[in-house]
């Protein structure tokens, strides 16, 4: 690697040529604060918080985009740099809604931290006219409050460049510039897929999930309700982050303890329903291949992806597996099989999902998701909302004991847990399909080709006489590429796994927010996924069809895979939605 | 923030649509195609309502929000049609100090529209302009080619009534 010699704050350093000042400084442990910079997708040098002084240059430069050069002398902490950053912050604050005490991001707001670091002692210094702002709570999954927007455009970049949706973006000009939808329509009226990627990259409280914790508190306080909770596979490896734990720490046992102490009548695992999904979906795939059904079959676990498909590729809705997502399968079985088994009236069962996802909130409200006649799932909370409930209840997660999920809906396999990472559903399905088709019963085989954080992965597996072409995509921009290649006939697959968020659920829009100081330099999705695969390795049972409770449900209740009853309870339907 | 979808019903013709589609086809694939297409579209329709922007989005393969962003960034683009009677109030320095702000507010009140908008019957559109060179008559407004000077807010209902037919 070609290196150049520079000096930062008087220290002589050797750094790779072509790196930015920000990267070069970071390599040597020097932090330069940023606000608008989001690696690879929003490198626009707009907010001027990262400005540094380059000796000999008239103006300060934006460290996030300015490349180093041989002999460059850089000052990151000079008086002039501090004064400039401080003024920039004061100007941002002049139009900011400073209701920090009641803000959802109080405590992990990037603007708040900058103001603290630069000792802003008078946030009203440049108070004056404020631009008109809107508050949009029309959507099921999130709230937009432009009065807290700093116009960094990170949300717009995530929406356009990761998800290729571009449903929100900068509109207007100058003082009236604002982030919004086309023609200022309500978010519920445009083709937003509800993925929430805009929320996890927002530095402030301008974008947030719609808080449903009050609905859960109310249910928990209602003695007539049997309130049960399910946790999605990825929550156990991300919840700890909200309590300052290392990224990629598995806190399954502590999470279970916290939920039990919150007062849930049953603490269960969506992983169980993931196992159900696998057997039902693998069966659907085999049926489609055998009977000339619609191929490629595409997974339907990710509600952001499903909504994207309905809006943007309605011609592919018949390719979607009709299997409900694990969240919904869990709720459907809780209010049918479990209700019957426990003798509790399904109307009194209140099912809460803890999800890595804002689109799961939308999913609970979809049509054809009420197997018992009551909604399969009553409330879906994000990881962040659960963390807030735990905090409010006065629990410090790292200090809780490790407890185990309840039976029967807490019994799961390693195949279920890897659902939380891109490629996990595919691998879990392949483990089961391989045994069904070949009749072999051996160790769980890892299907390495479908693991990893790349946006698109392909593989061909020979299973018995069948050559199975599979593809795994995560992030909707990648989904689009795959769908276009199928549409044009360039590619031919039997089975495609698509997750709406880049990297899958571990990087979902409902996960704990990590500031860009972390996000820009650490691959969150890889670290979190590694913890899931580790968890899989440690499990005694690693194939979905070997889950004893899954077996029991089919033997005593549903009959066989893909039976009429299984279809009534575990399958759903889709509809074509408009793009505009 | 209220939606900026024009309240005036869209009445584009098949011919206009055909012309726009041909225009898009002529620019498609070029770098920076959006600007000339939007300029052309405004030439065809007189403004850029959501119906027209959707056509551009669909045929050019660019997200609607991006098109809307561009159309609200440049002041040469308008989201609203011009009315049969185009009411224009000078908010230049001389007119403004002589009270054209009040005249503008009165017009907005009487017509029930904000500046830049058009009444739903397509009759009146209202906009602010800068100096039209009649400072001696300040404050000044024009309705199409008719010029009205030395105005006070109370003159407005009478003037509008002349165009009521």
PDB file of C-alpha atoms in Angstrom, chain A residues 146-267:
ATOM      1  CA  UNK A 146     -39.028  17.778  11.087  1.00  0.00           C
ATOM      2  CA  UNK A 147     -38.660  20.298  13.886  1.00  0.00           C
ATOM      3  CA  UNK A 148     -35.782  18.126  15.112  1.00  0.00           C
ATOM      4  CA  UNK A 149     -34.209  17.605  11.688  1.00  0.00           C
ATOM      5  CA  UNK A 150     -30.684  18.919  11.112  1.00  0.00           C
ATOM      6  CA  UNK A 151     -30.819  18.339   7.324  1.00  0.00           C
ATOM      7  CA  UNK A 152     -27.856  15.963   7.368  1.00  0.00           C
ATOM      8  CA  UNK A 153     -29.595  13.847   4.676  1.00  0.00           C
ATOM      9  CA  UNK A 154     -28.472  10.566   6.197  1.00  0.00           C
ATOM     10  CA  UNK A 155     -32.058   9.266   6.084  1.00  0.00           C
ATOM     11  CA  UNK A 156     -32.454  10.264   2.459  1.00  0.00           C
ATOM     12  CA  UNK A 157     -29.190   8.503   1.606  1.00  0.00           C
ATOM     13  CA  UNK A 158     -30.244   5.297   3.377  1.00  0.00           C
ATOM     14  CA  UNK A 159     -33.627   5.373   1.647  1.00  0.00           C
ATOM     15  CA  UNK A 160     -32.211   6.026  -1.820  1.00  0.00           C
ATOM     16  CA  UNK A 161     -28.859   4.280  -1.768  1.00  0.00           C
ATOM     17  CA  UNK A 162     -29.352   1.234   0.444  1.00  0.00           C
ATOM     18  CA  UNK A 163     -32.988   0.637  -0.256  1.00  0.00           C
ATOM     19  CA  UNK A 164     -33.372   2.234  -3.691  1.00  0.00           C
ATOM     20  CA  UNK A 165     -36.767   3.489  -2.613  1.00  0.00           C
ATOM     21  CA  UNK A 166     -36.141   7.224  -2.182  1.00  0.00           C
ATOM     22  CA  UNK A 167     -39.456   7.918  -0.545  1.00  0.00           C
ATOM     23  CA  UNK A 168     -38.067  10.782   1.533  1.00  0.00           C
ATOM     24  CA  UNK A 169     -35.544  13.326   0.368  1.00  0.00           C
ATOM     25  CA  UNK A 170     -34.617  16.994   0.458  1.00  0.00           C
ATOM     26  CA  UNK A 171     -37.285  19.333  -0.894  1.00  0.00           C
ATOM     27  CA  UNK A 172     -37.401  23.109  -1.286  1.00  0.00           C
ATOM     28  CA  UNK A 173     -34.480  25.427  -1.102  1.00  0.00           C
ATOM     29  CA  UNK A 174     -32.438  27.569   1.249  1.00  0.00           C
ATOM     30  CA  UNK A 175     -34.137  28.367   4.529  1.00  0.00           C
ATOM     31  CA  UNK A 176     -37.174  26.336   3.478  1.00  0.00           C
ATOM     32  CA  UNK A 177     -35.234  23.168   2.709  1.00  0.00           C
ATOM     33  CA  UNK A 178     -36.874  20.233   4.434  1.00  0.00           C
ATOM     34  CA  UNK A 179     -36.815  16.452   4.274  1.00  0.00           C
ATOM     35  CA  UNK A 180     -40.104  15.065   3.123  1.00  0.00           C
ATOM     36  CA  UNK A 181     -42.069  12.992   0.680  1.00  0.00           C
ATOM     37  CA  UNK A 182     -43.069  14.012  -2.832  1.00  0.00           C
ATOM     38  CA  UNK A 183     -45.746  16.709  -2.640  1.00  0.00           C
ATOM     39  CA  UNK A 184     -45.600  16.528   1.182  1.00  0.00           C
ATOM     40  CA  UNK A 185     -47.915  13.538   1.158  1.00  0.00           C
ATOM     41  CA  UNK A 186     -48.462  11.549   4.327  1.00  0.00           C
ATOM     42  CA  UNK A 187     -46.008   8.726   4.798  1.00  0.00           C
ATOM     43  CA  UNK A 188     -48.959   6.338   4.947  1.00  0.00           C
ATOM     44  CA  UNK A 189     -50.023   7.417   1.442  1.00  0.00           C
ATOM     45  CA  UNK A 190     -46.722   6.819  -0.344  1.00  0.00           C
ATOM     46  CA  UNK A 191     -44.841   3.628  -1.202  1.00  0.00           C
ATOM     47  CA  UNK A 192     -42.718   3.592   1.980  1.00  0.00           C
ATOM     48  CA  UNK A 193     -41.772  -0.006   2.776  1.00  0.00           C
ATOM     49  CA  UNK A 194     -41.550   0.654   6.558  1.00  0.00           C
ATOM     50  CA  UNK A 195     -38.011  -0.750   6.851  1.00  0.00           C
ATOM     51  CA  UNK A 196     -36.866   1.895   9.344  1.00  0.00           C
ATOM     52  CA  UNK A 197     -33.334   2.218   7.963  1.00  0.00           C
ATOM     53  CA  UNK A 198     -33.870   5.997   8.022  1.00  0.00           C
ATOM     54  CA  UNK A 199     -34.483   5.821  11.758  1.00  0.00           C
ATOM     55  CA  UNK A 200     -31.298   3.947  12.668  1.00  0.00           C
ATOM     56  CA  UNK A 201     -29.169   6.475  10.801  1.00  0.00           C
ATOM     57  CA  UNK A 202     -30.936   9.608  12.096  1.00  0.00           C
ATOM     58  CA  UNK A 203     -28.613  11.511  14.454  1.00  0.00           C
ATOM     59  CA  UNK A 204     -31.501  13.147  16.345  1.00  0.00           C
ATOM     60  CA  UNK A 205     -35.108  12.492  17.289  1.00  0.00           C
ATOM     61  CA  UNK A 206     -36.469  13.653  13.932  1.00  0.00           C
ATOM     62  CA  UNK A 207     -37.254  10.058  12.963  1.00  0.00           C
ATOM     63  CA  UNK A 208     -38.425   7.451  15.419  1.00  0.00           C
ATOM     64  CA  UNK A 209     -40.462   4.288  15.608  1.00  0.00           C
ATOM     65  CA  UNK A 210     -44.063   4.740  16.671  1.00  0.00           C
ATOM     66  CA  UNK A 211     -43.945   3.942  20.357  1.00  0.00           C
ATOM     67  CA  UNK A 212     -46.350   1.142  21.293  1.00  0.00           C
ATOM     68  CA  UNK A 213     -44.987   0.463  24.767  1.00  0.00           C
ATOM     69  CA  UNK A 214     -48.048   1.997  26.404  1.00  0.00           C
ATOM     70  CA  UNK A 215     -50.244  -0.656  24.774  1.00  0.00           C
ATOM     71  CA  UNK A 216     -48.051  -3.341  26.293  1.00  0.00           C
ATOM     72  CA  UNK A 217     -47.976  -1.742  29.746  1.00  0.00           C
ATOM     73  CA  UNK A 218     -51.759  -1.542  29.627  1.00  0.00           C
ATOM     74  CA  UNK A 219     -52.106  -5.225  28.695  1.00  0.00           C
ATOM     75  CA  UNK A 220     -49.635  -6.243  31.389  1.00  0.00           C
ATOM     76  CA  UNK A 221     -51.771  -4.425  33.929  1.00  0.00           C
ATOM     77  CA  UNK A 222     -54.998  -6.064  32.793  1.00  0.00           C
ATOM     78  CA  UNK A 223     -55.755  -9.153  34.914  1.00  0.00           C
ATOM     79  CA  UNK A 224     -58.159 -10.546  32.308  1.00  0.00           C
ATOM     80  CA  UNK A 225     -55.386 -10.825  29.714  1.00  0.00           C
ATOM     81  CA  UNK A 226     -52.950 -13.668  29.248  1.00  0.00           C
ATOM     82  CA  UNK A 227     -50.016 -11.651  27.948  1.00  0.00           C
ATOM     83  CA  UNK A 228     -47.277 -13.585  26.176  1.00  0.00           C
ATOM     84  CA  UNK A 229     -44.173 -12.370  24.439  1.00  0.00           C
ATOM     85  CA  UNK A 230     -41.996 -13.720  21.645  1.00  0.00           C
ATOM     86  CA  UNK A 231     -38.511 -12.467  20.800  1.00  0.00           C
ATOM     87  CA  UNK A 232     -37.168 -12.533  17.266  1.00  0.00           C
ATOM     88  CA  UNK A 233     -33.867 -14.366  16.662  1.00  0.00           C
ATOM     89  CA  UNK A 234     -31.711 -11.249  16.419  1.00  0.00           C
ATOM     90  CA  UNK A 235     -32.920  -9.458  19.562  1.00  0.00           C
ATOM     91  CA  UNK A 236     -30.708 -11.577  21.845  1.00  0.00           C
ATOM     92  CA  UNK A 237     -27.564 -10.349  20.084  1.00  0.00           C
ATOM     93  CA  UNK A 238     -28.478  -6.644  19.929  1.00  0.00           C
ATOM     94  CA  UNK A 239     -30.444  -5.792  23.086  1.00  0.00           C
ATOM     95  CA  UNK A 240     -27.244  -5.592  25.141  1.00  0.00           C
ATOM     96  CA  UNK A 241     -26.050  -2.649  23.043  1.00  0.00           C
ATOM     97  CA  UNK A 242     -28.837  -0.521  24.487  1.00  0.00           C
ATOM     98  CA  UNK A 243     -27.229  -1.120  27.879  1.00  0.00           C
ATOM     99  CA  UNK A 244     -23.683  -0.339  26.777  1.00  0.00           C
ATOM    100  CA  UNK A 245     -22.626  -3.949  26.220  1.00  0.00           C
ATOM    101  CA  UNK A 246     -20.239  -4.962  23.440  1.00  0.00           C
ATOM    102  CA  UNK A 247     -21.652  -5.277  19.944  1.00  0.00           C
ATOM    103  CA  UNK A 248     -22.303  -8.946  19.311  1.00  0.00           C
ATOM    104  CA  UNK A 249     -22.974 -10.009  22.914  1.00  0.00           C
ATOM    105  CA  UNK A 250     -25.602 -12.713  23.266  1.00  0.00           C
ATOM    106  CA  UNK A 251     -27.876 -11.748  26.157  1.00  0.00           C
ATOM    107  CA  UNK A 252     -30.589 -14.354  25.607  1.00  0.00           C
ATOM    108  CA  UNK A 253     -30.782 -15.473  29.246  1.00  0.00           C
ATOM    109  CA  UNK A 254     -30.822 -11.929  30.643  1.00  0.00           C
ATOM    110  CA  UNK A 255     -33.419 -10.875  28.092  1.00  0.00           C
ATOM    111  CA  UNK A 256     -35.666 -13.740  29.191  1.00  0.00           C
ATOM    112  CA  UNK A 257     -35.192 -12.748  32.825  1.00  0.00           C
ATOM    113  CA  UNK A 258     -36.068  -9.133  32.031  1.00  0.00           C
ATOM    114  CA  UNK A 259     -39.232 -10.114  30.168  1.00  0.00           C
ATOM    115  CA  UNK A 260     -40.339 -12.395  32.983  1.00  0.00           C
ATOM    116  CA  UNK A 261     -39.803  -9.593  35.492  1.00  0.00           C
ATOM    117  CA  UNK A 262     -41.821  -7.224  33.324  1.00  0.00           C
ATOM    118  CA  UNK A 263     -44.723  -9.553  34.075  1.00  0.00           C
ATOM    119  CA  UNK A 264     -45.341 -11.521  30.902  1.00  0.00           C
ATOM    120  CA  UNK A 265     -47.333 -14.687  31.510  1.00  0.00           C
ATOM    121  CA  UNK A 266     -45.237 -16.626  29.034  1.00  0.00           C
ATOM    122  CA  UNK A 267     -41.787 -15.763  27.688  1.00  0.00           C
TER     123      UNK A 267
END
